[in-house]
XYZ file of C-alpha atoms in Angstrom:
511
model
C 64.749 139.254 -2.390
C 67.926 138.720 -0.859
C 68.768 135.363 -2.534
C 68.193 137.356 -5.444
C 70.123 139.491 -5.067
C 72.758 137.390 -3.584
C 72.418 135.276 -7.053
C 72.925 138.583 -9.200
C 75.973 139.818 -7.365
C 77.495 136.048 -7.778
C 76.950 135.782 -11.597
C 78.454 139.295 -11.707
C 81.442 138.555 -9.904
C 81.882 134.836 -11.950
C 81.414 136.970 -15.520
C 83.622 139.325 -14.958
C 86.119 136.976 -14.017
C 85.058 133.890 -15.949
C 88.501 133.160 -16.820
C 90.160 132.077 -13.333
C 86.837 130.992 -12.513
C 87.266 128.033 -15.971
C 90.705 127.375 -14.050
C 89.431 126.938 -10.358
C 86.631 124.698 -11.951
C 89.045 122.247 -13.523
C 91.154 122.692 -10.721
C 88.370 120.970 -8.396
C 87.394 118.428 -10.950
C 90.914 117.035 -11.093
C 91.312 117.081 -7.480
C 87.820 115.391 -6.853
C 89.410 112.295 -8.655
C 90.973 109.673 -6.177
C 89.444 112.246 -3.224
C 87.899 109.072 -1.465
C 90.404 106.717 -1.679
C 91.776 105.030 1.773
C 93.823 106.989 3.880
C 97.500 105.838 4.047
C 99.844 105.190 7.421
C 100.518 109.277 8.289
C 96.611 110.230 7.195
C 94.923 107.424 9.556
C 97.001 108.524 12.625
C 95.904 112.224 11.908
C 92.255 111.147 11.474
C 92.664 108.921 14.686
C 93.498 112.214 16.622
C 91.250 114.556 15.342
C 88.633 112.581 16.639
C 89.905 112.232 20.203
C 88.181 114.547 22.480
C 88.908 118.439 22.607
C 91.496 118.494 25.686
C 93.464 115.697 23.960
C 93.398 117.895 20.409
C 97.269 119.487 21.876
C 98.641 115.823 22.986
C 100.763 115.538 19.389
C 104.246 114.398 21.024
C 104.336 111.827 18.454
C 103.368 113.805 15.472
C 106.240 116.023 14.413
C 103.670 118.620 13.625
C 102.510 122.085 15.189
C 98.663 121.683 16.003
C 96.543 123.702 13.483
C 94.960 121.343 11.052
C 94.514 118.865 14.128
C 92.247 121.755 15.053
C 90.574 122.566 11.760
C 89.674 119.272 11.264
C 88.892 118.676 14.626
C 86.248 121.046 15.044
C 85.116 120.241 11.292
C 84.484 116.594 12.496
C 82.706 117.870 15.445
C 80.567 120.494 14.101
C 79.442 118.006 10.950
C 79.720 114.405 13.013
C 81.586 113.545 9.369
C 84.814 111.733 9.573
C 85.247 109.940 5.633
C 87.793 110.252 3.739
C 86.337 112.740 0.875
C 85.617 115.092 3.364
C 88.145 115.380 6.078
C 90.896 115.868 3.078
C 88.244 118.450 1.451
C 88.592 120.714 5.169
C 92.150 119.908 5.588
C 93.851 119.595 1.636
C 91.368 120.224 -0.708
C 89.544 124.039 -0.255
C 93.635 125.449 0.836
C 94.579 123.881 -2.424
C 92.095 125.481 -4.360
C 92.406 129.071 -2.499
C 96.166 128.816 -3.205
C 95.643 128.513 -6.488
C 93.724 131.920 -6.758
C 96.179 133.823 -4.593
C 98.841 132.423 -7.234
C 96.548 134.147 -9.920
C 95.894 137.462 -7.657
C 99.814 137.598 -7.298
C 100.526 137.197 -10.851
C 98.238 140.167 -11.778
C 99.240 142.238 -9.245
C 102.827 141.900 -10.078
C 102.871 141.301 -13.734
C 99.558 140.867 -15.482
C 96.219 138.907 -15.106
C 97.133 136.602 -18.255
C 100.551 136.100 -16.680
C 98.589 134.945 -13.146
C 95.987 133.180 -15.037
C 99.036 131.263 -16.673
C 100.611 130.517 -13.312
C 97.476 129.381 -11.920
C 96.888 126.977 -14.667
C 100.470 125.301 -14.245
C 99.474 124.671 -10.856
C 95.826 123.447 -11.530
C 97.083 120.599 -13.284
C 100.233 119.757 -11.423
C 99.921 116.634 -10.194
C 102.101 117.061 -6.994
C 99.487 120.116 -6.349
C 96.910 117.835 -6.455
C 98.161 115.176 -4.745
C 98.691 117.265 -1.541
C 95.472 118.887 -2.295
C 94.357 115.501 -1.451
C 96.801 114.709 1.399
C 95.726 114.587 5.236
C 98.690 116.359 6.293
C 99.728 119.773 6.631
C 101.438 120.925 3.154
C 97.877 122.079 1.021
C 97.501 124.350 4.538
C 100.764 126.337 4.855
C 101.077 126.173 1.179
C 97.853 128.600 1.262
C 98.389 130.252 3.912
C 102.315 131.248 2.802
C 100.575 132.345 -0.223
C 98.173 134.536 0.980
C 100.840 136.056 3.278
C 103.197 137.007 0.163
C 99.825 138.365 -1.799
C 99.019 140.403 1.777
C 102.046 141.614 1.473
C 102.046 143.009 -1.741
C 99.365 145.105 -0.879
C 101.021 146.254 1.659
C 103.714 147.338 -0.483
C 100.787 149.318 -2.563
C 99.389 151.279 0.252
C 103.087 152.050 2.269
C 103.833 154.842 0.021
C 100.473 156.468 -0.129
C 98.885 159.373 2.114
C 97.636 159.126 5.533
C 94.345 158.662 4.333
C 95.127 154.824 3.476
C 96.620 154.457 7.047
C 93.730 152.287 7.814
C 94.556 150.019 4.739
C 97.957 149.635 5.946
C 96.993 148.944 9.566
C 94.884 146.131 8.481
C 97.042 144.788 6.158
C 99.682 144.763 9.020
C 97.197 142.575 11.379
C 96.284 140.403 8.492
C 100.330 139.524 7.963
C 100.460 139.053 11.650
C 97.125 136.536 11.439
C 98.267 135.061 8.743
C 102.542 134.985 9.898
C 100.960 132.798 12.955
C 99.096 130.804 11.556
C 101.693 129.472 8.976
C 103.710 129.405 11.901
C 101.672 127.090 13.326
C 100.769 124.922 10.381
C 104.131 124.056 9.421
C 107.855 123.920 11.291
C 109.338 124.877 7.726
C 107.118 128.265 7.593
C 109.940 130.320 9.365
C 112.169 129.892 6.227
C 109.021 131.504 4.073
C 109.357 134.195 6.601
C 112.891 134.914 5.857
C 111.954 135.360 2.367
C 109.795 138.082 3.354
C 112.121 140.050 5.741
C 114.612 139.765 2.688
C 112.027 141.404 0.705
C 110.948 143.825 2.670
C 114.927 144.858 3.975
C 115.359 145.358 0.459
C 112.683 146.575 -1.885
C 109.963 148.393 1.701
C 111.860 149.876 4.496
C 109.268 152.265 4.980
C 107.088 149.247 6.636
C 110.545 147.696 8.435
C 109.077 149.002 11.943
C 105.495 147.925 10.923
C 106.426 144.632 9.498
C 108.949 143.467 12.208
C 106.277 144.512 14.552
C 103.807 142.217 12.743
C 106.825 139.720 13.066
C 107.683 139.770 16.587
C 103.951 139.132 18.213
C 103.715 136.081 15.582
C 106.414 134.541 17.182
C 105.361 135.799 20.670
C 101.947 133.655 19.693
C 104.065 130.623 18.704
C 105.984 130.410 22.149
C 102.901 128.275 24.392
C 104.194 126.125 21.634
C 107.613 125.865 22.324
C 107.367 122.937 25.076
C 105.272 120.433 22.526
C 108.073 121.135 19.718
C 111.063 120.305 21.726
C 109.103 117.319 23.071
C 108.706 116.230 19.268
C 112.258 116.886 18.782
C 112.880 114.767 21.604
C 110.609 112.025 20.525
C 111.771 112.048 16.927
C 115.170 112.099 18.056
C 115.283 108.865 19.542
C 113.721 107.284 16.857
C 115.829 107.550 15.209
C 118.398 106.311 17.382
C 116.049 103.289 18.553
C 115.384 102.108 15.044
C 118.194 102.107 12.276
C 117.114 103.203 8.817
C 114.568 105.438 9.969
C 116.446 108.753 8.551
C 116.765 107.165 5.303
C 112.834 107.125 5.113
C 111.849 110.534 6.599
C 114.956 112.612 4.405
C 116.688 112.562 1.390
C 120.678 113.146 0.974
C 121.724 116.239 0.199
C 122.945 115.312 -2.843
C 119.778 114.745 -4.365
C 117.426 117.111 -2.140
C 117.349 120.065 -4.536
C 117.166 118.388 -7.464
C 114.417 116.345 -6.186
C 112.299 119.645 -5.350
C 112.805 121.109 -8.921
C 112.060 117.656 -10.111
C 109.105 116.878 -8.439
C 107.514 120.865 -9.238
C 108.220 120.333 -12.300
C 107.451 116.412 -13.052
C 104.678 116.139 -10.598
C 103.654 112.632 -8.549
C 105.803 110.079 -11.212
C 108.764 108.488 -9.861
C 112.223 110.022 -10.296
C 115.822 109.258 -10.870
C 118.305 111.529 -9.910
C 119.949 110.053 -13.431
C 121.675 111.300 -16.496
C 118.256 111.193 -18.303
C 116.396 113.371 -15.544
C 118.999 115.822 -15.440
C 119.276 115.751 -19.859
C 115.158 116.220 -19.656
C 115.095 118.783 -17.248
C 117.692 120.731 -19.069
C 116.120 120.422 -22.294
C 112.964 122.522 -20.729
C 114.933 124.728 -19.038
C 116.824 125.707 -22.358
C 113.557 126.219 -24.127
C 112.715 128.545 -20.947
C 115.451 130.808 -20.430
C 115.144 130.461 -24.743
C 112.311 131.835 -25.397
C 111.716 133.968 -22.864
C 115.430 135.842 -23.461
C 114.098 139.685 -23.815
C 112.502 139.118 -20.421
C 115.758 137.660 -19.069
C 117.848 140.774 -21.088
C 115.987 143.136 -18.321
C 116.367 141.309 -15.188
C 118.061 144.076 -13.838
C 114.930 146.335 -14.565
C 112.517 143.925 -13.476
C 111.690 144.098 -9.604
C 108.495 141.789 -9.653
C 111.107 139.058 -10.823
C 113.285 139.800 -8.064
C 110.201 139.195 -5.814
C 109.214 135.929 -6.902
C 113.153 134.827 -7.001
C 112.968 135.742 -3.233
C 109.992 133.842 -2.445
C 111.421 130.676 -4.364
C 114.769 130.948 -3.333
C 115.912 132.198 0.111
C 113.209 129.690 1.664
C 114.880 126.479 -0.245
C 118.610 127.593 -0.213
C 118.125 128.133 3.731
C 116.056 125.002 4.139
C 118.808 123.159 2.332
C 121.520 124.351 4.383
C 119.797 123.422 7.415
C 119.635 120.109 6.055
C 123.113 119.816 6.435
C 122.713 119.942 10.392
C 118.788 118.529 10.745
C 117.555 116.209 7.035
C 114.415 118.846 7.134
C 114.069 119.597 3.056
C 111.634 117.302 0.809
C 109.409 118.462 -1.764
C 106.048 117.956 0.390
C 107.239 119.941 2.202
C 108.248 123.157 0.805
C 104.691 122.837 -1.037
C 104.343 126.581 -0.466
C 107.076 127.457 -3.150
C 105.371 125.906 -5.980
C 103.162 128.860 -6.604
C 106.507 130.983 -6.719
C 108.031 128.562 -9.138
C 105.223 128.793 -11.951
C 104.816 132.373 -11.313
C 108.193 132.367 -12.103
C 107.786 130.614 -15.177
C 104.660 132.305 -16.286
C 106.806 135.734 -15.735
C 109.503 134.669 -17.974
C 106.949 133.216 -20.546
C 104.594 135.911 -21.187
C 104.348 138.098 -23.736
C 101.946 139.850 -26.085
C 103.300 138.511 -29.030
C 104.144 134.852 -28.134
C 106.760 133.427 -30.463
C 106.744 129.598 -31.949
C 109.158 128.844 -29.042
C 107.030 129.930 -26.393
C 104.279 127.934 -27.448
C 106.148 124.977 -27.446
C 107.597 125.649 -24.017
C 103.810 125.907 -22.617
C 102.681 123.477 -24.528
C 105.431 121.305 -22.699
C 105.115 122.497 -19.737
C 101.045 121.604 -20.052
C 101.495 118.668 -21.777
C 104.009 117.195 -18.740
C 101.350 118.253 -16.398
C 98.755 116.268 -18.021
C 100.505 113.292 -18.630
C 101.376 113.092 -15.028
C 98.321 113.396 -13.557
C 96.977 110.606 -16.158
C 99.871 108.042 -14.799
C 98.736 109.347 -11.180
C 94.688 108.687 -11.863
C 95.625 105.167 -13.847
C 98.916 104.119 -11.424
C 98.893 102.165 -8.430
C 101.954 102.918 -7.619
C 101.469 106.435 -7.653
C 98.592 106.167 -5.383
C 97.901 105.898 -1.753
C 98.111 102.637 0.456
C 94.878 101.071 0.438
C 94.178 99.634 3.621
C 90.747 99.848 3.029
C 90.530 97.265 0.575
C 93.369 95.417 2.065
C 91.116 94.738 5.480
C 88.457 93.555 3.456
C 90.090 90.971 2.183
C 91.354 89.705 4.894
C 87.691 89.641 7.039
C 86.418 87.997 3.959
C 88.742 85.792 3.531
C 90.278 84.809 7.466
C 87.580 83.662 10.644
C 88.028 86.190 13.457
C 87.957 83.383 16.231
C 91.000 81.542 15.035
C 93.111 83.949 13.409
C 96.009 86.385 14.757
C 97.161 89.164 13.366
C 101.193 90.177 13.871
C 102.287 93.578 13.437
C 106.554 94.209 13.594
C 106.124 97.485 15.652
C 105.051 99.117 18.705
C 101.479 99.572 18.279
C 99.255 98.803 15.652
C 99.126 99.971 12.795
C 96.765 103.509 12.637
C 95.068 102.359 8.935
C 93.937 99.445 10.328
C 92.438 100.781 13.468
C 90.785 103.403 11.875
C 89.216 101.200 9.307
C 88.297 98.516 12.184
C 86.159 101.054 13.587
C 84.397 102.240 10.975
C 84.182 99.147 9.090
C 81.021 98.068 7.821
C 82.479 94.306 7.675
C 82.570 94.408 11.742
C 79.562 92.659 13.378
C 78.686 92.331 16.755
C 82.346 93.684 17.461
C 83.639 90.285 16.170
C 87.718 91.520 15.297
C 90.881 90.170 14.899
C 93.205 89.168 17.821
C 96.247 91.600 16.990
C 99.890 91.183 18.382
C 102.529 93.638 18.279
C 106.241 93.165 18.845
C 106.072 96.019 21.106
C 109.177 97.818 20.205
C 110.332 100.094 17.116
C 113.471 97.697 16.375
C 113.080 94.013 17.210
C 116.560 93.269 18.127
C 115.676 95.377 21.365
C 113.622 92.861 22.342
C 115.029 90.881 24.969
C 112.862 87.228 24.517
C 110.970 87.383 21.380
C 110.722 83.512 21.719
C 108.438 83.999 24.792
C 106.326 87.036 23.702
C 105.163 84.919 20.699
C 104.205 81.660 22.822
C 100.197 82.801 22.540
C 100.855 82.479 18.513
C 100.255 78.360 19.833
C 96.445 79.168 20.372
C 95.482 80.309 17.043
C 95.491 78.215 13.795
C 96.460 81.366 11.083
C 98.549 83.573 11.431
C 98.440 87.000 9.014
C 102.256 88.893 9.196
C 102.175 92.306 7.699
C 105.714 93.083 6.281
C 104.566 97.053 6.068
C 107.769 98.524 7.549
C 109.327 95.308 8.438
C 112.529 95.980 6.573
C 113.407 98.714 8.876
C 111.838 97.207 12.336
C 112.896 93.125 11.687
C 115.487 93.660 8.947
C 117.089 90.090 9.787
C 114.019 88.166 9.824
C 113.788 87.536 13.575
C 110.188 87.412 14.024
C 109.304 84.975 10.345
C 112.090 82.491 12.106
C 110.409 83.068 15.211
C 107.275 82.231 13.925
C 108.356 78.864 11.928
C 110.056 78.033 15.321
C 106.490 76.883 16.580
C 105.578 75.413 14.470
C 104.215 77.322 11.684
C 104.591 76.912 7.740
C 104.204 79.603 5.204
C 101.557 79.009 2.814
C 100.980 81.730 1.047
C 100.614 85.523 0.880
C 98.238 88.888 -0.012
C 99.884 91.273 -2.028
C 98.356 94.831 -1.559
C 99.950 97.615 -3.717
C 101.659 99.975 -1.954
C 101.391 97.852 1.221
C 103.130 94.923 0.267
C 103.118 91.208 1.479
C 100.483 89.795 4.212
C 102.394 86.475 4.666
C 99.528 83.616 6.095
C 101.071 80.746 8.297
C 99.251 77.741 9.425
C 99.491 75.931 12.776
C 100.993 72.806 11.804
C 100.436 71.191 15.040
């Protein structure tokens, strides 16, 4: 009786909102595609520490990131015993992706409309940077959910502020769901304060009868944040000399200033593809912003009257003006990772595109708009290049094709590489613990090494040698350790060539 009832209540709820249901349907289907593919560099080392035990879960000095989807996944892993691919990114990417996109929709019709939400939401179903992170290891598909559930909190909170006392209980737990939900973004993501300050801007400005309540709400998120405080300035630290100890590195974790903002518009709007900060992206991307701010000109007539757009050009804009400006002092702003404004962008442009009575021009704007989604995600699904690293494949080539007893592996950094640990251990290719000999330089920049010549005498004992150039040109940018290599004795004879991953160079032992 009780499943059946359960069953009625759920085909209620689905036909009376069939509509956002169709979206978070296609939604998943699109992000399903590529779900199992092998995790890259950054995903490996977070599914290498998720599986550690529990009282290791807070050692992350070495991953500039606060703790909470360690933990998520963490307990995931532990509670299921699963640890592939399909499902850690489902826990961790995949389910905040999809909730995201219904918050997006909930916003939109509680500021707006439900076909303006339902608009919004299906610009970011088939976005292919959306789905991409909603496929990603890494905490942006996390605070990108939980930023938007925040902003939709507190729009309800807005609703109830000005009523009697009779909805103080409303507003109460709408105050300890911001502070929930203020912490845990706060812990998800070291950008999340600069959502915050979109917030306080809103609320300074358009609900100072919640100021008290809402800096309240505020103040005891941060309080939560501070056992924190040690870990992040030991990341700080960590990160810092990196990039001191190995030149280049900045070059790979930022983007100049120059083309940061650009590059965030770009990617929201152009998805996963590679750009060009060129005369041709910045010709394409004002073509579709003249057919927006076109066709949707009697919206733009009464932005003065319009509050909601005000809202949403808080949300979008104080978070990546502020984030940029920081950048000027600390590289911090790339598109990844100001995921959580991409549901403010598309509201946006749903907001500005809506109307009753849609004119020829507005069509063709969301048909664009669409269209440019779609074709992105297709050169995502059918592009290499637009994919993940697959070390997966890449270490089943070489057991198939190298002997374990005779072969040595070389690796231009200070540990080896996390995709190929991870896969060694749960490789099915592994028998009777029969792996590679591995060898790493032992330092982030090889010109710190102080007798490379001696640390490679062992290389004498083995008759192949495999040399991954993954991240060489920043660690052995000169060549040190191929000249090294030749040195004793050893001749080039070929190569694999892994997209993504680039050249495993083989050497034989000429001797």
């Amino acid at each position: 009786m009780l499943l059946a009832k359960y069953m009625k209540l759920t085909l209620k709820l689905i036909k009376n909102n069939w509509q956002i249901t169709l979206v978070l349907v296609l939604a998943l289907v699109l992000r399903l595609v590529l779900i199992g593919d092998s995790f890259w560099l950054d995903e490996a080392a977070q599914a290498l520490e998720i599986v550690r035990p529990t009282n290791q879960q807070l050692n992350l000095a070495k991953d500039f990131q606060p703790p909470l989807l360690h933990l998520i996944l963490h307990f995931a892993h532990r509670l299921t015993g699963i640890k592939s691919e399909w499902f850690l990114r489902s826990i961790g990417a995949l389910i905040p992706g999809l909730v995201t996109i219904w918050a997006t929709y909930k916003i939109g019709e509680k500021i707006a409309n439900k076909k303006a939400g339902l608009l919004a939401a299906l610009l970011l179903a088939s976005n292919s940077f959306h789905i991409f992170y909603s496929q990603e290891l890494r905490p942006y598909s996390l605070p990108a959910m939980i930023g938007t559930l925040s902003w939709l909190t507190l729009l309800k909170l807005q609703a109830t502020s000005s009523k009697s006392q009779t909805n103080l209980k409303s507003q109460i737990l709408n105050i300890t769901i911001l502070f929930i939900l203020s912490s845990l973004g706060l812990y998800s993501s070291y950008l999340y304060p600069f959502l915050i300050l979109s917030q306080i801007a809103y609320v300074l400005l358009f609900k100072r009868r919640v100021v008290k309540a809402f800096f309240y709400s505020l103040f005891f998120s941060f309080l939560a944040f501070l056992p924190w405080l040690p870990m992040f300035l030991q990341q700080l630290k960590i990160g810092t000399a990196w990039q001191s100890q190995l030149p280049g590195w900045s070059t790979v974790v930022s983007i100049t200033q120059f083309k940061s903002l650009p590059l965030v518009f770009g990617k929201f709007l152009y998805g996963v593809i590679d750009l060009e900060i060129s005369a041709t992206f910045f010709f394409s991307s004002f073509f579709i912003v003249f057919l927006l701010l076109t066709s949707s000109w009697q919206t733009l007539k009464q932005i003065n009257k319009e509050k909601s757009l005000k809202i949403i050009l808080i949300w979008l804009m104080i978070p990546l003006l502020s984030a940029w400006l920081v950048s000027f002092i600390i590289p911090v702003l790339r598109p990844k990772r100001v995921l959580y404004l991409l549901p403010a962008f598309y509201l946006f442009v749903s907001y500005l595109l809506y109307s009753p009575k849609k004119s020829l021009l507005v069509k063709l704007t969301l048909a664009i708009l669409l269209t440019t989604n779609l074709l992105s995600t297709f050169s995502y699904y059918r592009n290499p290049n637009y994919q993940r690293e697959d070390w997966r494949n890449l270490q089943s080539q070489i057991y198939n094709k190298f002997d374990t007893k005779d072969t040595l592996l070389i690796f231009s950094f200070d540990e080896v590489f996390a995709p190929w640990i991870w896969y060694e251990k749960n490789s099915k290719l592994i028998i009777q613990n029969q792996k590679f000999d591995t060898l790493v330089t032992g330092k982030l920049y090889i010109n710190n090494i102080n007798n490379l010549e001696k640390k490679l005498e062992l290389i004498k004992n083995y008759k192949t040698i495999l040399v991954f150039d993954y991240l060489r040109d920043l660690t052995d940018p000169d060549d040190r350790l191929l000249s090294s290599i030749r040195n004793k004795g050893f001749a080039e004879v070929g190569a694999l060539d892994q997209e993504n991953i680039g050249l495993v160079r083989i050497y034989l032992n000429l001797h």
